[in-house]
Every structure is written in C-alpha cells, then in structure tokens.
Amino acid sequence: EAQVTQNPRYLITVTGKKLTVTCSQNMNHEYMSWYRQDPGLGLRQIYYSMNVEVTDKGDVPEGYKVSRKEKRNFPLILESPSPNQTSLYFCASWTSGYTDTQYFGPGTRLTVL
Amino acid sequence: AQSVAQPEDQVNVAEGNPLTVKCTYSVSGNPYLFWYVQYPNRGLQFLLKYITGDNLVKGSYGFEAEFNKSQTSFHLKKPSALVSDSALYFCAVRVVPNTGGFKTIFGAGTRLFVKA
C-alpha cells in the first residue's frame, strides 16, 4: 500500500530534550516536506526537500533541523524543544513539479512541557 | 505577500442542501490551487486541484471547485451535502519563491458541519 508513515504518533517530552520524528514514504517520491498545524493558522511549512541531500527552509524553520540521506526518509529533528513547538506535525511527499498532489502522513502530536 | 484566505472558520449546512466553502488567494504568476480534507485524527487527503484549463474542476466524493481568475477565488462546492462530509477543509496554493524550488501555502481551514 502506498503510504507515508510517521513515528511516533504521540509524544510528550520536556523542554530541552532532543527528539526526532521519523517520516518514511514508499512511493519513490522526490519531494518531501514537514508542516506544523496550529489552530487558526492552518498548516505552515517547516522544511522541504527536493531530493537526497537537497533541503530548503519553509516559512517556520527556526528550532528545527532536517536531513535527507535516503530518498524514502525525511526525519525532523528538534535539538532543544520548547513549549512553543507543541503542535501537530505532518510529513508529506509528492513526485515532482508544481502541479503534483501531496500525500500526507497521519500526523504526530507533540507536547513539550 | 502571497497568501490564501478562507474567510469562514465554520460552515453549517443541512444534509441534502448544497454547500460552499470559500477560498481566495493572492499570488504572483499562475496559481496552482488545491483542496484537501482532514477527518479527525487523520492526515490531509487530496480532493481536487486546478492547474489550467476548465474553470470548473471535479474531484473526489462529489466535490467540485470553481476557479475565478478575476475574483482570485477557488470556492469548493457540492450539490448535496452528506453528514459524512463533516470535516476540516483546507485550500492551498503552490508558489515558486524567488530563491527557487517551491512551496505550498495553506489557508487556515474551514470546519464543515453537516446536520442530519
């Protein structure tokens, strides 16, 4: 089954404790992206990647890191989480080009205490 | 600045009635417009998109959207609403930053309630 998977689905952590949220897709998509969803703000792009070893900032990259060492994986790293990073995070992937549809993972709900 | 606006936080409609969820956009160049739906505890699912051509786009689950260039709008419509259509709907536009690459800008979302 074609899908985007994220782990963990739920995470409660404390300020300053490094964490990684994994994202993996099995559709051989070139593009991948991370979003955060907050009430009243919709989805905001954190980082995206156009291919292996090619990443770029989205609208809200501060406090986040990403890497793309393999085509299928695009982990999101929070080196020192803070409470304002409490949010619902989505990973997405798509083939290429401006017109392609994005496929979304199920989401990761992160709470930073 | 490039942006997407969904002016209604919530839309209420009775089952069987037509529904409209509004979206307006502000982008430079040609807009690539999308609608996604989010059900509780799920990721976003694609409904339809406008790239070029016919202004009326048909999508999944009986939804359609009308692209209006002069009004910079891309409203989502359905002739007869179902209770199962109740969900959170997002309008999105694909843009090309001056720095290259591209990104997607989402509206804040509109919650649709369909009452039986």
PDB file of C-alpha atoms in Angstrom, chain B:
ATOM      1  CA  ALA B   1       2.840  38.767   0.087  1.00  0.00           C
ATOM      2  CA  GLN B   2       1.482  35.523  -1.260  1.00  0.00           C
ATOM      3  CA  SER B   3      -1.392  34.170   0.781  1.00  0.00           C
ATOM      4  CA  VAL B   4      -4.521  32.082   0.953  1.00  0.00           C
ATOM      5  CA  ALA B   5      -7.630  33.149   2.841  1.00  0.00           C
ATOM      6  CA  GLN B   6     -10.551  31.054   3.998  1.00  0.00           C
ATOM      7  CA  PRO B   7     -12.903  33.695   5.369  1.00  0.00           C
ATOM      8  CA  GLU B   8     -15.172  31.314   7.280  1.00  0.00           C
ATOM      9  CA  ASP B   9     -13.953  29.393  10.297  1.00  0.00           C
ATOM     10  CA  GLN B  10     -17.052  27.227  10.163  1.00  0.00           C
ATOM     11  CA  VAL B  11     -19.804  26.415   7.700  1.00  0.00           C
ATOM     12  CA  ASN B  12     -23.062  24.779   8.780  1.00  0.00           C
ATOM     13  CA  VAL B  13     -25.379  23.134   6.278  1.00  0.00           C
ATOM     14  CA  ALA B  14     -28.262  20.690   6.410  1.00  0.00           C
ATOM     15  CA  GLU B  15     -27.884  17.292   4.798  1.00  0.00           C
ATOM     16  CA  GLY B  16     -29.112  17.341   1.222  1.00  0.00           C
ATOM     17  CA  ASN B  17     -28.504  21.060   0.785  1.00  0.00           C
ATOM     18  CA  PRO B  18     -25.748  22.472  -1.401  1.00  0.00           C
ATOM     19  CA  LEU B  19     -22.554  23.572   0.321  1.00  0.00           C
ATOM     20  CA  THR B  20     -19.874  26.120  -0.479  1.00  0.00           C
ATOM     21  CA  VAL B  21     -16.547  26.576   1.277  1.00  0.00           C
ATOM     22  CA  LYS B  22     -14.832  29.780   0.234  1.00  0.00           C
ATOM     23  CA  CYS B  23     -11.197  30.378  -0.663  1.00  0.00           C
ATOM     24  CA  THR B  24      -9.415  33.413  -2.060  1.00  0.00           C
ATOM     25  CA  TYR B  25      -5.754  33.704  -2.905  1.00  0.00           C
ATOM     26  CA  SER B  26      -3.078  36.248  -3.623  1.00  0.00           C
ATOM     27  CA  VAL B  27      -0.094  35.031  -5.649  1.00  0.00           C
ATOM     28  CA  SER B  28       2.128  36.326  -8.391  1.00  0.00           C
ATOM     29  CA  GLY B  29       2.177  34.331 -11.573  1.00  0.00           C
ATOM     30  CA  ASN B  30      -0.059  31.395 -12.392  1.00  0.00           C
ATOM     31  CA  PRO B  31      -1.747  29.825  -9.388  1.00  0.00           C
ATOM     32  CA  TYR B  32      -1.803  26.106  -8.801  1.00  0.00           C
ATOM     33  CA  LEU B  33      -4.696  25.579  -6.400  1.00  0.00           C
ATOM     34  CA  PHE B  34      -5.642  22.600  -4.270  1.00  0.00           C
ATOM     35  CA  TRP B  35      -8.334  21.497  -1.832  1.00  0.00           C
ATOM     36  CA  TYR B  36      -7.619  18.985   0.910  1.00  0.00           C
ATOM     37  CA  VAL B  37      -9.877  17.460   3.558  1.00  0.00           C
ATOM     38  CA  GLN B  38      -8.914  16.358   7.049  1.00  0.00           C
ATOM     39  CA  TYR B  39     -11.020  13.931   9.047  1.00  0.00           C
ATOM     40  CA  PRO B  40     -10.491  13.615  12.823  1.00  0.00           C
ATOM     41  CA  ASN B  41      -7.163  12.057  13.771  1.00  0.00           C
ATOM     42  CA  ARG B  42      -6.163  11.671  10.145  1.00  0.00           C
ATOM     43  CA  GLY B  43      -3.759  13.323   7.760  1.00  0.00           C
ATOM     44  CA  LEU B  44      -4.908  15.520   4.908  1.00  0.00           C
ATOM     45  CA  GLN B  45      -6.438  13.887   1.860  1.00  0.00           C
ATOM     46  CA  PHE B  46      -6.454  15.358  -1.620  1.00  0.00           C
ATOM     47  CA  LEU B  47      -9.833  16.389  -3.048  1.00  0.00           C
ATOM     48  CA  LEU B  48      -9.095  18.271  -6.262  1.00  0.00           C
ATOM     49  CA  LYS B  49      -6.780  20.726  -7.945  1.00  0.00           C
ATOM     50  CA  TYR B  50      -6.766  23.446 -10.586  1.00  0.00           C
ATOM     51  CA  ILE B  51      -3.752  23.704 -12.831  1.00  0.00           C
ATOM     52  CA  THR B  52      -5.070  25.096 -16.101  1.00  0.00           C
ATOM     53  CA  GLY B  53      -7.989  24.720 -18.469  1.00  0.00           C
ATOM     54  CA  ASP B  54     -11.651  24.415 -17.496  1.00  0.00           C
ATOM     55  CA  ASN B  55     -12.563  26.681 -14.607  1.00  0.00           C
ATOM     56  CA  LEU B  56     -14.842  24.046 -13.068  1.00  0.00           C
ATOM     57  CA  VAL B  57     -12.822  21.236 -11.572  1.00  0.00           C
ATOM     58  CA  LYS B  58     -14.385  17.986 -10.420  1.00  0.00           C
ATOM     59  CA  GLY B  59     -12.841  15.957  -7.646  1.00  0.00           C
ATOM     60  CA  SER B  60     -13.344  13.148  -5.173  1.00  0.00           C
ATOM     61  CA  TYR B  61     -16.555  12.354  -3.252  1.00  0.00           C
ATOM     62  CA  GLY B  62     -18.733  14.542  -5.499  1.00  0.00           C
ATOM     63  CA  PHE B  63     -16.900  17.770  -4.736  1.00  0.00           C
ATOM     64  CA  GLU B  64     -16.111  20.391  -7.333  1.00  0.00           C
ATOM     65  CA  ALA B  65     -14.462  23.791  -7.292  1.00  0.00           C
ATOM     66  CA  GLU B  66     -14.757  26.840  -9.453  1.00  0.00           C
ATOM     67  CA  PHE B  67     -11.689  28.853 -10.361  1.00  0.00           C
ATOM     68  CA  ASN B  68     -12.398  32.544 -10.892  1.00  0.00           C
ATOM     69  CA  LYS B  69      -9.346  34.472 -12.010  1.00  0.00           C
ATOM     70  CA  SER B  70     -10.883  37.935 -11.830  1.00  0.00           C
ATOM     71  CA  GLN B  71     -12.042  37.388  -8.257  1.00  0.00           C
ATOM     72  CA  THR B  72      -8.951  35.340  -7.342  1.00  0.00           C
ATOM     73  CA  SER B  73     -11.192  32.715  -5.809  1.00  0.00           C
ATOM     74  CA  PHE B  74     -11.361  28.938  -5.766  1.00  0.00           C
ATOM     75  CA  HIS B  75     -14.527  28.021  -3.893  1.00  0.00           C
ATOM     76  CA  LEU B  76     -15.294  24.398  -3.047  1.00  0.00           C
ATOM     77  CA  LYS B  77     -18.821  23.201  -3.748  1.00  0.00           C
ATOM     78  CA  LYS B  78     -21.032  20.162  -3.526  1.00  0.00           C
ATOM     79  CA  PRO B  79     -24.617  19.993  -4.797  1.00  0.00           C
ATOM     80  CA  SER B  80     -25.936  17.825  -1.950  1.00  0.00           C
ATOM     81  CA  ALA B  81     -24.140  17.593   1.391  1.00  0.00           C
ATOM     82  CA  LEU B  82     -23.793  14.394   3.399  1.00  0.00           C
ATOM     83  CA  VAL B  83     -23.301  14.065   7.148  1.00  0.00           C
ATOM     84  CA  SER B  84     -20.077  12.202   6.332  1.00  0.00           C
ATOM     85  CA  ASP B  85     -18.747  15.358   4.639  1.00  0.00           C
ATOM     86  CA  SER B  86     -18.300  16.924   8.062  1.00  0.00           C
ATOM     87  CA  ALA B  87     -14.574  17.610   8.347  1.00  0.00           C
ATOM     88  CA  LEU B  88     -11.908  20.299   8.180  1.00  0.00           C
ATOM     89  CA  TYR B  89     -11.215  21.636   4.694  1.00  0.00           C
ATOM     90  CA  PHE B  90      -8.041  23.349   3.558  1.00  0.00           C
ATOM     91  CA  CYS B  91      -7.417  25.414   0.469  1.00  0.00           C
ATOM     92  CA  ALA B  92      -3.794  25.581  -0.690  1.00  0.00           C
ATOM     93  CA  VAL B  93      -1.750  27.265  -3.387  1.00  0.00           C
ATOM     94  CA  ARG B  94       1.583  26.163  -4.803  1.00  0.00           C
ATOM     95  CA  VAL B  95       4.027  29.045  -5.225  1.00  0.00           C
ATOM     96  CA  VAL B  96       7.509  29.467  -6.615  1.00  0.00           C
ATOM     97  CA  PRO B  97       9.789  31.522  -4.339  1.00  0.00           C
ATOM     98  CA  ASN B  98      12.372  33.832  -5.861  1.00  0.00           C
ATOM     99  CA  THR B  99      15.038  31.626  -4.315  1.00  0.00           C
ATOM    100  CA  GLY B 100      13.965  28.693  -6.418  1.00  0.00           C
ATOM    101  CA  GLY B 101      12.241  25.462  -5.528  1.00  0.00           C
ATOM    102  CA  PHE B 102       8.652  25.862  -4.477  1.00  0.00           C
ATOM    103  CA  LYS B 103       6.372  25.618  -1.509  1.00  0.00           C
ATOM    104  CA  THR B 104       2.722  25.242  -0.647  1.00  0.00           C
ATOM    105  CA  ILE B 105       0.756  27.825   1.316  1.00  0.00           C
ATOM    106  CA  PHE B 106      -2.320  26.613   3.162  1.00  0.00           C
ATOM    107  CA  GLY B 107      -5.341  28.527   4.342  1.00  0.00           C
ATOM    108  CA  ALA B 108      -6.333  28.393   7.998  1.00  0.00           C
ATOM    109  CA  GLY B 109      -9.014  25.813   7.305  1.00  0.00           C
ATOM    110  CA  THR B 110     -12.817  25.785   7.394  1.00  0.00           C
ATOM    111  CA  ARG B 111     -14.724  23.357   9.549  1.00  0.00           C
ATOM    112  CA  LEU B 112     -17.798  21.995   7.817  1.00  0.00           C
ATOM    113  CA  PHE B 113     -20.708  20.694   9.872  1.00  0.00           C
ATOM    114  CA  VAL B 114     -23.460  18.855   8.035  1.00  0.00           C
ATOM    115  CA  LYS B 115     -26.543  18.321  10.162  1.00  0.00           C
ATOM    116  CA  ALA B 116     -28.866  15.377   9.558  1.00  0.00           C
TER     117      ALA B 116
END
